[in-house]
Tab-separated table of C-alpha atoms in Angstrom:
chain	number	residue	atom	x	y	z
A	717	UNK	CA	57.076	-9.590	64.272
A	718	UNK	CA	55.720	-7.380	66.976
A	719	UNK	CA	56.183	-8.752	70.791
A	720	UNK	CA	53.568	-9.689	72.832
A	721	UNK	CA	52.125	-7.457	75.069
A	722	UNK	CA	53.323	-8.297	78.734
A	723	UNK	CA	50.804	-6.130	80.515
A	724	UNK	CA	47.822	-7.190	78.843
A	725	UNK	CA	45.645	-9.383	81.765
A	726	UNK	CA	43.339	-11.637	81.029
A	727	UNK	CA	39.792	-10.764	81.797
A	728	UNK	CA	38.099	-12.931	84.931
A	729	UNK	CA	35.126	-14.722	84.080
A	730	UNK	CA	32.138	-13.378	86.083
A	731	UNK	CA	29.934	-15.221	88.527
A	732	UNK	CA	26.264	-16.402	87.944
A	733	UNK	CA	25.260	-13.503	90.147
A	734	UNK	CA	27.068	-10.812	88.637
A	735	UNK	CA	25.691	-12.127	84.789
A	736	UNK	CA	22.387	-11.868	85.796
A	737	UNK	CA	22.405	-8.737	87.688
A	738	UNK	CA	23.547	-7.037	84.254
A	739	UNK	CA	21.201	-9.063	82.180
A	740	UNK	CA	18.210	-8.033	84.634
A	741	UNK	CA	19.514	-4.335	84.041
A	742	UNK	CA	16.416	-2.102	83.216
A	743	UNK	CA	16.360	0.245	80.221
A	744	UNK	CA	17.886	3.790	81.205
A	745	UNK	CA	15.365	6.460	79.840
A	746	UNK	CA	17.237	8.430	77.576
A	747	UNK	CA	16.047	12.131	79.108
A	748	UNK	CA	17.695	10.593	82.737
A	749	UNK	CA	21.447	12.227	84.276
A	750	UNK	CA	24.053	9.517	83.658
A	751	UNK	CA	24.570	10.356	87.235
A	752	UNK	CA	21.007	9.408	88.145
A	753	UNK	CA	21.234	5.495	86.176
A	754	UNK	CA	22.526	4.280	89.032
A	755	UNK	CA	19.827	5.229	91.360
A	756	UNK	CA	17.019	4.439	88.490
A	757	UNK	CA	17.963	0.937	88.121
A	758	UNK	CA	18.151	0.494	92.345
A	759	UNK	CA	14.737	2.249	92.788
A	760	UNK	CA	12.886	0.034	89.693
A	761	UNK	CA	13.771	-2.976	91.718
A	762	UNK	CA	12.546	-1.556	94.575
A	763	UNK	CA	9.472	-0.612	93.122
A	764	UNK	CA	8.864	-4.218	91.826
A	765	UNK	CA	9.810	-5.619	95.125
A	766	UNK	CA	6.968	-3.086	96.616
A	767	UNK	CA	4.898	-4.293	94.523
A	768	UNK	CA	4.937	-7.993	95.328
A	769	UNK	CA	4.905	-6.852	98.854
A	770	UNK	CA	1.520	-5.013	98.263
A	771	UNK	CA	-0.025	-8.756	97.003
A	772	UNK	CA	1.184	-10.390	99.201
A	773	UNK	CA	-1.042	-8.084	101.817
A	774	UNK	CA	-3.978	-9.042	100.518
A	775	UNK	CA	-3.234	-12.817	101.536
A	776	UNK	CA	-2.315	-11.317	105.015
A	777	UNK	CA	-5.611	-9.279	105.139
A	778	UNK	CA	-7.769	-11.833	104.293
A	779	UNK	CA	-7.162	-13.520	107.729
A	780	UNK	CA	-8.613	-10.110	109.344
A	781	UNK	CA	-12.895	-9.726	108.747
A	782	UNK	CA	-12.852	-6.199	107.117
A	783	UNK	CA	-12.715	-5.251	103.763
A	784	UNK	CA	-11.839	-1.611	104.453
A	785	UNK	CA	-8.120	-2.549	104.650
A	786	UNK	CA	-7.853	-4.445	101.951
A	787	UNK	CA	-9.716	-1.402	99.887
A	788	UNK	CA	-6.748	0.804	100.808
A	789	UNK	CA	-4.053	-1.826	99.931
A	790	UNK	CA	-5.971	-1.684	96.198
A	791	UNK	CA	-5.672	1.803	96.540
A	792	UNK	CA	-1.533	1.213	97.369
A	793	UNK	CA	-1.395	-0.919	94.771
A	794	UNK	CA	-2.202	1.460	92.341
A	795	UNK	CA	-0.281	4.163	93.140
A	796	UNK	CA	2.739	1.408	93.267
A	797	UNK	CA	1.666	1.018	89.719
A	798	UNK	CA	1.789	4.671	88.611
A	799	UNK	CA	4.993	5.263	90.460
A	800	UNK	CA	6.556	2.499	88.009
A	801	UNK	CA	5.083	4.435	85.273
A	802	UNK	CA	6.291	7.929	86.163
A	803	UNK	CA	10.083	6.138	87.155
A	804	UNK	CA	10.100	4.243	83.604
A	805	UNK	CA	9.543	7.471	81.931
A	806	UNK	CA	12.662	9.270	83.582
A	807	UNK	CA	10.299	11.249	86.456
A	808	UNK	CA	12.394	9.545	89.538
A	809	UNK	CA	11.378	12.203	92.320
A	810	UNK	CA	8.025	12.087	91.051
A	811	UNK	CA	7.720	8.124	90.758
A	812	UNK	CA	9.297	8.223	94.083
A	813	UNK	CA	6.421	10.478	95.989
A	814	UNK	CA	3.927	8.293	94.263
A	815	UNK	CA	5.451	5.553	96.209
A	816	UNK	CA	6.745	7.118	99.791
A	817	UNK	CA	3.137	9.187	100.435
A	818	UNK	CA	0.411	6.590	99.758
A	819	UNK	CA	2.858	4.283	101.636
A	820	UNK	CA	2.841	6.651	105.043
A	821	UNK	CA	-0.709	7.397	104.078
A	822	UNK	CA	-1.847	3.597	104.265
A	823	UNK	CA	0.299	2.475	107.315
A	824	UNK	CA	-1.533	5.531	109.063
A	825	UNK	CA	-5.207	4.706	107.978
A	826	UNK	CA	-4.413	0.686	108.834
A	827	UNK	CA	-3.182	1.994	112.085
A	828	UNK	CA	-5.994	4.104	112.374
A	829	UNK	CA	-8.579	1.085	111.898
A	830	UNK	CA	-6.991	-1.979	112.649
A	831	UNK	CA	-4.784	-0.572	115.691
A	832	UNK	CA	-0.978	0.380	116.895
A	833	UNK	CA	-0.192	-3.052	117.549
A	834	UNK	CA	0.357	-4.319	114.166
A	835	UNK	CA	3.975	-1.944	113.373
A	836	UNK	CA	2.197	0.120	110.636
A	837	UNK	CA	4.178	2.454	111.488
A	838	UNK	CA	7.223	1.158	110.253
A	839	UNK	CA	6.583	2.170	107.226
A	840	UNK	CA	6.507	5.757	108.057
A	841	UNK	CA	10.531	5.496	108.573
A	842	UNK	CA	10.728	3.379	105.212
A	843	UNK	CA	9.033	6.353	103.330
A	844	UNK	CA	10.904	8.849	105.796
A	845	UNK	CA	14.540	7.242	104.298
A	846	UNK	CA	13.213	6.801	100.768
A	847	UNK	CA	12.755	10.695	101.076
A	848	UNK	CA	16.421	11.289	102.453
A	849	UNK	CA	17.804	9.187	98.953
A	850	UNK	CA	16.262	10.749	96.321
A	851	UNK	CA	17.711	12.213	94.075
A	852	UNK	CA	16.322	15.901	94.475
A	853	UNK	CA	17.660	19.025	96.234
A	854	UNK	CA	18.592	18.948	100.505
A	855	UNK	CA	16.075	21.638	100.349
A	856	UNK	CA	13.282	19.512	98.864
A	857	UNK	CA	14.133	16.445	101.075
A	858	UNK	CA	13.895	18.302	104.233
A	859	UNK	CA	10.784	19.850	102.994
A	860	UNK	CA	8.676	16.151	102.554
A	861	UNK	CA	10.777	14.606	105.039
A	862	UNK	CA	9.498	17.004	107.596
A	863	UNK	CA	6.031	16.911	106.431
A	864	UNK	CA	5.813	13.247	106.149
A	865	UNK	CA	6.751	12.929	110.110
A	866	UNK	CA	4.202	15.682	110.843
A	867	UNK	CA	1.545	13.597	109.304
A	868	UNK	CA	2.468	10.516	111.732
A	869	UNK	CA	2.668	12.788	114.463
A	870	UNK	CA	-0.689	13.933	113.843
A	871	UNK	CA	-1.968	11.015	113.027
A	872	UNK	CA	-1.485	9.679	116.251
A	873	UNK	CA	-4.211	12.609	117.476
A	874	UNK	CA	-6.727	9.753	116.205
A	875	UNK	CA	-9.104	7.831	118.378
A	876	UNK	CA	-8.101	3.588	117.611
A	877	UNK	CA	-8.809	1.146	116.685
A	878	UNK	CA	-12.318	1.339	114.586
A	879	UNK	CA	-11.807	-2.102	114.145
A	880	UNK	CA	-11.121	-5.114	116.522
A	881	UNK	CA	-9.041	-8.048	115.182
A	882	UNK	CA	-7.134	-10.723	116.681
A	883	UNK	CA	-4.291	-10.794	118.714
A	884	UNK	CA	-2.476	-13.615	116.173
A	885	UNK	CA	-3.365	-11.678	113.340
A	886	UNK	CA	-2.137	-8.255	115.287
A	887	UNK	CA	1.482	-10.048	116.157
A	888	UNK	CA	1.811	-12.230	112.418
A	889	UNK	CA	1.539	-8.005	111.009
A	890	UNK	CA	3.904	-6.601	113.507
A	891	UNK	CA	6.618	-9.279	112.590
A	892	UNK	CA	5.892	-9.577	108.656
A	893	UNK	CA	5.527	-5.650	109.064
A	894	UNK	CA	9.305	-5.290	110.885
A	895	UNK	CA	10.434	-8.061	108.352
A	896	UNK	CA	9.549	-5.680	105.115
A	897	UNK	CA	10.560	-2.542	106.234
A	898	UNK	CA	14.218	-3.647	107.647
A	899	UNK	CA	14.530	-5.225	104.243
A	900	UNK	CA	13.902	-2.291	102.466
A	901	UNK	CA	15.847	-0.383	103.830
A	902	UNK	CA	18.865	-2.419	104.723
A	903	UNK	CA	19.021	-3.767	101.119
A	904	UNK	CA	18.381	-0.057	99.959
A	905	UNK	CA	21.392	1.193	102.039
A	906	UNK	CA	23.895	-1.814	101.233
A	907	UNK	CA	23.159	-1.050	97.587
A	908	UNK	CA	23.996	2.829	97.768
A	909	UNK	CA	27.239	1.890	99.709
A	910	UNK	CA	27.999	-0.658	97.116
A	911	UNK	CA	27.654	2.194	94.143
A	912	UNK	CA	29.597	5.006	96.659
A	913	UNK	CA	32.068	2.553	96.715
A	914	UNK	CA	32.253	2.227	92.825
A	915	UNK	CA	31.947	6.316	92.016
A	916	UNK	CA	34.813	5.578	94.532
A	917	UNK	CA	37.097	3.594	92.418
A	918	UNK	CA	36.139	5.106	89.045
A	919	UNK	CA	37.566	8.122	90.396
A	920	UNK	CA	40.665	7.090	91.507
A	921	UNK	CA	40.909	5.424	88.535
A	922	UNK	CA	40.203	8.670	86.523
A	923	UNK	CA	42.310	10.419	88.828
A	924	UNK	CA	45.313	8.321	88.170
A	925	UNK	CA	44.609	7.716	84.829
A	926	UNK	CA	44.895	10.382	81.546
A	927	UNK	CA	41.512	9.862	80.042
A	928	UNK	CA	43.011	9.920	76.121
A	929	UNK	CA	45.650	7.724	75.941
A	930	UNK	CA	45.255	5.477	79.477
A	931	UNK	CA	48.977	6.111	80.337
A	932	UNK	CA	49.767	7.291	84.524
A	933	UNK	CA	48.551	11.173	85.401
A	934	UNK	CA	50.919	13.560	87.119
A	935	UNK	CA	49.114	12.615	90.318
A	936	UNK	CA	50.051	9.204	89.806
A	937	UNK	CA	53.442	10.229	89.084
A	938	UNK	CA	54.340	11.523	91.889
A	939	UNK	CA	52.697	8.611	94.093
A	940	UNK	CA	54.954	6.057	91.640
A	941	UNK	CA	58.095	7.686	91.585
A	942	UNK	CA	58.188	8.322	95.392
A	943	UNK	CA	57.279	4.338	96.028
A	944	UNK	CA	59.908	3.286	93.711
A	945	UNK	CA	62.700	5.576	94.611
A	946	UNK	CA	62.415	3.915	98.472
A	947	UNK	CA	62.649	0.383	96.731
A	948	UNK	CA	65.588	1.438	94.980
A	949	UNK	CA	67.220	3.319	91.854
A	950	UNK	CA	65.196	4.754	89.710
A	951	UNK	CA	65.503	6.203	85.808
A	952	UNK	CA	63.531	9.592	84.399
A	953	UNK	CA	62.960	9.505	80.924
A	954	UNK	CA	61.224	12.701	79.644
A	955	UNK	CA	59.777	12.190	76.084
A	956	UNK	CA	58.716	15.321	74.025
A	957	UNK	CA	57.169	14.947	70.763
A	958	UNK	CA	59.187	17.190	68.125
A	959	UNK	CA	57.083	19.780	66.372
A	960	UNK	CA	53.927	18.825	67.858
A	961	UNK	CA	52.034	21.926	67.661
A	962	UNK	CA	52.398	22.056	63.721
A	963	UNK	CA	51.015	18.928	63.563
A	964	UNK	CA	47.665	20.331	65.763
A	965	UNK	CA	48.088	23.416	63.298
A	966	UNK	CA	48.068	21.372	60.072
A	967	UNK	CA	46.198	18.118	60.519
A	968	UNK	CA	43.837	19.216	63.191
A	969	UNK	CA	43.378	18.231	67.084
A	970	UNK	CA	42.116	15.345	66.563
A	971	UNK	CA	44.999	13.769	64.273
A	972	UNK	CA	47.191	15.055	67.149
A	973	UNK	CA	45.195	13.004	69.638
A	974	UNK	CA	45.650	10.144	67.711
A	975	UNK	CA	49.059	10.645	67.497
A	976	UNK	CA	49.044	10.747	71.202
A	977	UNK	CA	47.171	7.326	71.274
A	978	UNK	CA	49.211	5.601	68.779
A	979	UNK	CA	52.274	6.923	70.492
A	980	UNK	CA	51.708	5.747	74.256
A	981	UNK	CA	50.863	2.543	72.858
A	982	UNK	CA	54.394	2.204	71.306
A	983	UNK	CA	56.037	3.664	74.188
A	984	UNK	CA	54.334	1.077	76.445
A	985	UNK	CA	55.004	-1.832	73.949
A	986	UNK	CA	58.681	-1.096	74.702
A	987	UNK	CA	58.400	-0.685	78.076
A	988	UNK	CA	59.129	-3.663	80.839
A	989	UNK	CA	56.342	-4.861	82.729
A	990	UNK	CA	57.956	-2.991	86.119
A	991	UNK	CA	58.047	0.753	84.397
A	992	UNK	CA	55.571	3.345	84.467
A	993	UNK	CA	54.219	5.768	81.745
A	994	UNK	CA	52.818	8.779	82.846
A	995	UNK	CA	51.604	11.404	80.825
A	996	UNK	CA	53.102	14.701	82.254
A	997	UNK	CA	50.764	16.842	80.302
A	998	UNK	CA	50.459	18.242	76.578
A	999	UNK	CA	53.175	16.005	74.208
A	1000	UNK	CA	54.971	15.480	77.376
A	1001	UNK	CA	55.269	11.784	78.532
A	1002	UNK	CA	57.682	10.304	81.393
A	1003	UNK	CA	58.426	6.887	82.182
A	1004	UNK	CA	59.771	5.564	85.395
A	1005	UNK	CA	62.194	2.910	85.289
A	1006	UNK	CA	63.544	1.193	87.963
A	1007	UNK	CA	67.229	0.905	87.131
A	1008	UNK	CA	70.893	1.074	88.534
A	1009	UNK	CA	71.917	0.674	84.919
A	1010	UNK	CA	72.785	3.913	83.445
A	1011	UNK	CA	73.819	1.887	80.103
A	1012	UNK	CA	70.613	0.155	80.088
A	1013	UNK	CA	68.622	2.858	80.749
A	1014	UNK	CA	70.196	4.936	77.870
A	1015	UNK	CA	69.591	1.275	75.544
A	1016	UNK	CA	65.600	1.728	76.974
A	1017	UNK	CA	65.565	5.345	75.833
A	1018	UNK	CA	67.010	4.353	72.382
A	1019	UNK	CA	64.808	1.813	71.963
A	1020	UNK	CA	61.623	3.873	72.410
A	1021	UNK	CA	63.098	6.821	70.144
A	1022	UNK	CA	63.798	3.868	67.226
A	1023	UNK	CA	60.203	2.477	68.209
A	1024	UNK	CA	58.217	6.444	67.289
A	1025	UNK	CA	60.962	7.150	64.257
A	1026	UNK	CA	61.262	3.886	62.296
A	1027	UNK	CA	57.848	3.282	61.420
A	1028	UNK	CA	55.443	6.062	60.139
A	1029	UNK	CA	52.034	6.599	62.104
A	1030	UNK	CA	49.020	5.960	60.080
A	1031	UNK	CA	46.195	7.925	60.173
A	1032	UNK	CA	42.042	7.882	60.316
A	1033	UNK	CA	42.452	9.716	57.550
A	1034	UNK	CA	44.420	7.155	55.818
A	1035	UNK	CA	47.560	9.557	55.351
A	1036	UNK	CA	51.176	8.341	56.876
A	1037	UNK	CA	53.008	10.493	59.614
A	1038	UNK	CA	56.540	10.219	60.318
A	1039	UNK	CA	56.957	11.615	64.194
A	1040	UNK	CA	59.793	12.100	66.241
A	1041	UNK	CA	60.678	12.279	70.161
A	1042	UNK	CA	63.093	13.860	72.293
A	1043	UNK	CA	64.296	12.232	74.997
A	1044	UNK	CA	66.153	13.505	78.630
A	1045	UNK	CA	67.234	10.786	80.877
A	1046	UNK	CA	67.926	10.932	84.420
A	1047	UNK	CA	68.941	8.299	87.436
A	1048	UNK	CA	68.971	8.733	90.980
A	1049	UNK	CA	68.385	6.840	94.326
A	1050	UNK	CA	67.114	4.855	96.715
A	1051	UNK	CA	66.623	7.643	98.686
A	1052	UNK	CA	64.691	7.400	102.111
A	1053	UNK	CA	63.199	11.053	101.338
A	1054	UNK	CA	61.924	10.687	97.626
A	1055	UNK	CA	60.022	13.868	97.953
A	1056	UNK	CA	63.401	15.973	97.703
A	1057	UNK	CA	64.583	13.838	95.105
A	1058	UNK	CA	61.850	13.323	92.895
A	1059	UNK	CA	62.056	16.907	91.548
A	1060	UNK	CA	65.522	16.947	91.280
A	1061	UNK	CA	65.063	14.109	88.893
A	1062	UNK	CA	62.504	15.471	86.811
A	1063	UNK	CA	64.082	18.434	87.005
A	1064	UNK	CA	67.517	16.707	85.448
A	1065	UNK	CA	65.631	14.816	82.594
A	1066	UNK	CA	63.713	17.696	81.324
A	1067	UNK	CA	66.903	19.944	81.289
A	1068	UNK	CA	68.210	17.053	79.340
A	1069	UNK	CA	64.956	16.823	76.818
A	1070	UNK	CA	64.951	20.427	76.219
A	1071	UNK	CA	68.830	19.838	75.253
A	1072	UNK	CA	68.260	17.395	72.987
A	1073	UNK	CA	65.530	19.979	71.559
A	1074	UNK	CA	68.400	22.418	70.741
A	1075	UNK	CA	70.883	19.951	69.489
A	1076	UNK	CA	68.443	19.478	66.785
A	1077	UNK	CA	65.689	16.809	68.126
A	1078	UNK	CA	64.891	13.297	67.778
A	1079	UNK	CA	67.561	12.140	70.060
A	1080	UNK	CA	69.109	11.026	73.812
A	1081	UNK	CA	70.221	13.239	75.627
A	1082	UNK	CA	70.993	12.382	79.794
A	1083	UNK	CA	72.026	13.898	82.652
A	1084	UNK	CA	73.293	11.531	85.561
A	1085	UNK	CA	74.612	13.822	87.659
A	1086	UNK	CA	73.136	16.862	89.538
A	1087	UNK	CA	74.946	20.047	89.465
A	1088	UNK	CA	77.250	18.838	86.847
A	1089	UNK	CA	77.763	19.598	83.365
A	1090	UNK	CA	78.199	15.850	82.112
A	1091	UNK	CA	75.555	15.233	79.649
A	1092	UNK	CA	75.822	12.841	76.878
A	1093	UNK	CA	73.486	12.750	73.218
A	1094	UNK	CA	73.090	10.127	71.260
A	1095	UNK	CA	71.204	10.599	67.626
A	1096	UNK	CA	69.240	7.361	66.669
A	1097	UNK	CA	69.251	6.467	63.273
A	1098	UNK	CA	65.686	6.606	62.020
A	1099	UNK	CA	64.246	4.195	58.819
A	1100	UNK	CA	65.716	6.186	56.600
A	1101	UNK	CA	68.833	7.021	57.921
A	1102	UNK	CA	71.866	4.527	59.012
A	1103	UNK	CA	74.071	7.237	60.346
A	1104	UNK	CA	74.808	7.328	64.137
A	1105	UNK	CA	76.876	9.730	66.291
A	1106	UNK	CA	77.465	10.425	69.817
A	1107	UNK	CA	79.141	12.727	72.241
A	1108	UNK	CA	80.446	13.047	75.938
A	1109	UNK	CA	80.510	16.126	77.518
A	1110	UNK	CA	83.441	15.089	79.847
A	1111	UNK	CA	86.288	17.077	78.238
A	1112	UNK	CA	86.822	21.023	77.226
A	1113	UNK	CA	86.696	20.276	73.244
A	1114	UNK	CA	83.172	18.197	72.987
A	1115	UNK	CA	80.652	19.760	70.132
A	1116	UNK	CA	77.488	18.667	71.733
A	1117	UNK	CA	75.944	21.272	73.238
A	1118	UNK	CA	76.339	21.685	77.290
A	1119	UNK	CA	73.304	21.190	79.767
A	1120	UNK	CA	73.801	24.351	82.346
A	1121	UNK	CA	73.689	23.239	86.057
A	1122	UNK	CA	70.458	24.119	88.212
A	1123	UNK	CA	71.644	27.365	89.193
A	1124	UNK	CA	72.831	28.486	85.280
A	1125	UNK	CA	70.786	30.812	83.200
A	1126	UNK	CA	69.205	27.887	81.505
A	1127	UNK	CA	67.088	27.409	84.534
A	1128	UNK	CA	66.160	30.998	83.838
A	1129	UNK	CA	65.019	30.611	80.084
A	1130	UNK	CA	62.246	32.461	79.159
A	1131	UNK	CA	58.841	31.002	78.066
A	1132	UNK	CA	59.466	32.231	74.418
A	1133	UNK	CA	62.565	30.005	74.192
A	1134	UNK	CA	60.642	27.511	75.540
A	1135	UNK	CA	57.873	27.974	73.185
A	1136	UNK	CA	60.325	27.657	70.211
A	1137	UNK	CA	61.901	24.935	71.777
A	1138	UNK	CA	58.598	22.770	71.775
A	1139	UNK	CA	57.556	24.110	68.082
């Protein structure tokens, strides 16, 4: 029976807030950017929210005797209306003119008639900023940014008011006026720093993450290793799959990314909750293991070759594929300076993966020591084979093949041995 998966977490429940906000989600139009669905769904709820605002003017206007006002907030209402039309059918720059000019073009006429005591022009900034965040080029937005603040300042040119209200009615606008427009656009901007904040984490995430098979990415690798090398010792394993590239050749790219899948899920399976697996790039996986144990952590590496050889990989195609991995091992540390150390590790376990490559594959191979020419292999028997055998490279007569030190002519292979080393 298969083992439990110790890193599996169990999903939090979400708040009342957070279900409705994706249940009030709107419908993404399918012609929109992904990269614009965030922005669609802020600016439809400020649309809406406009939209109540513009009814709820015409119980504010109706306290003032004229009906000219309350023919332009009809007017504002309207174009609120088409602006939800053109957003809804993926035209956001053009939904969102429909809503920022009428908007400076009503606070100007109200101020016009009614007076520059009621903070009309408030809403010349809200339009202003709903320029600045849209989702068109710099050029554009400084372009109808610029010409919407030359229309206030011209509109302030214009003999006022036409029209005499009262002063209660002047000072109930300026405050409800102040209220709107520093909701807008604080809600607006807390909102956009709430989705920067996301993009944020979804691309650190991607950025530590291999998209295929969800295992670490070299960057992470390098961040992991050098935090757990200052905690303490710490293991290399470098795992190769054998003959990889005939398995692209033969069954296709996408069998072999399957294969990839099926094995980091294996490899993590068999892993403790305190390693790492980090995909180094290609076939090429390494897990981090923090260890003293050189026994144990040549039992780990064992254990994950028996995991990938005794059970054959199945398939979308429904056929069965018996794959193999190579394995280099490599301990070292604590070390205050991992970033010297690090490399020397990595360095040490792929030496000893691309040994275990020419002793024949599917096998352990480490290399504890740097500069030295003790390496040990051990062959794990696979499903259908019960035979083991290892050998220590600690005496003159040893038939396992010898890792070269750093400074040998291994170091210097060329990349056509390597090439036939990986094939």
């Amino acid at each position: 029976m298969a083992k439990s998966d110790r890193r599996r977490t169990v999903e939090r429940p979400k708040g009342i807030f957070h279900t409705a906000l994706l249940k009030w989600r709107w419908p993404v139009p399918l012609r929109l950017a992904e990269r614009h669905a965030s922005l669609y769904q802020l600016f439809m709820w400020v649309y809406i929210s406009s939209l109540g605002c513009h009814v709820g003017y015409f119980a504010l206007l109706s306290l003032q005797p004229y009906p000219q006002p309350v023919v332009i907030n009809v007017f504002g209402t309207l174009a609120n209306v088409l602006a939800i039309v053109l957003h809804r059918k993926g035209f956001l720059n053009a939904g969102l003119l429909m809503l920022a000019v009428p908007m400076s073009v009503k606070a100007a006429l109200w101020e016009y008639q009614l007076g520059a005591g009621g903070g009309f022009e408030y809403f010349h900034i809200v339009a202003v900023f709903f320029i600045c965040i849209a989702p068109m080029s710099r050029f554009n937005r400084l372009v109808f940014s610029g010409l919407l603040l030359l229309f206030y300042m011209g509109t302030q040119y214009f003999v006022s008011p036409i029209y005499f209200v009262s002063y209660d009615f002047m000072s109930l606008a300026s405050i409800v006026n102040l209220v709107i427009s520093a909701t807008f656009i604080a809600v607006v901007a807390v909102q956009i720093g709430w989705e920067a904040e996301q993009r944020e984490k979804r691309y650190r995430r991607d950025l530590r993450h291999d998209q295929l098979t969800g295992a670490l990415s070299r960057f992470a690798l390098q961040e992991e290793g050098a935090r757990m090398l200052k905690q303490g010792g710490l293991g290399v394993l470098m795992i190769d799959v054998d003959h990889f590239k005939a398995i692209n050749d033969t069954q296709g790219h996408a069998i072999g990314d399957e294969v990839l899948v099926e094995l980091t899920q294996r490899l993590r399976h068999h892993l403790r909750g305190s390693d790492q697996l980090c995909r180094q790039g290609g076939e090429e996986f390494v897990a981090l293991c923090p260890s003293h144990d050189r026994g144990g952590l040549r039992h780990a590496a064992e254990r994950l070759l028996l995991s990938i050889n005794s059970r054959a990989f199945t398939l979308s195609n429904g056929q069965l594929l018996r794959v193999t991995i190579s394995i280099g091992v490599a301990q070292g540390g604590p070390a205050s300076s991992a970033a010297s150390l690090l490399p020397d590790l990595l360095h040490r376990a792929d030496q000893a993966m691309y040994s275990a490559k020419r002793q024949g594959r599917n096998r352990v191979v480490s290399a504890w020591n740097a500069g030295t020419s003790a390496v040990s292999s051990t062959i794990v028997p696979s499903a259908s084979s019960s035979n083991t055998s290892e050998s220590d490279m600690t005496g003159p007569g040893a038939s396992a093949l010898q890792l070269a030190p750093r400074n040998s002519t291994d170091e210097q292979r060329s990349a056509r041995e390597i090439y036939l080393l990986k094939r």
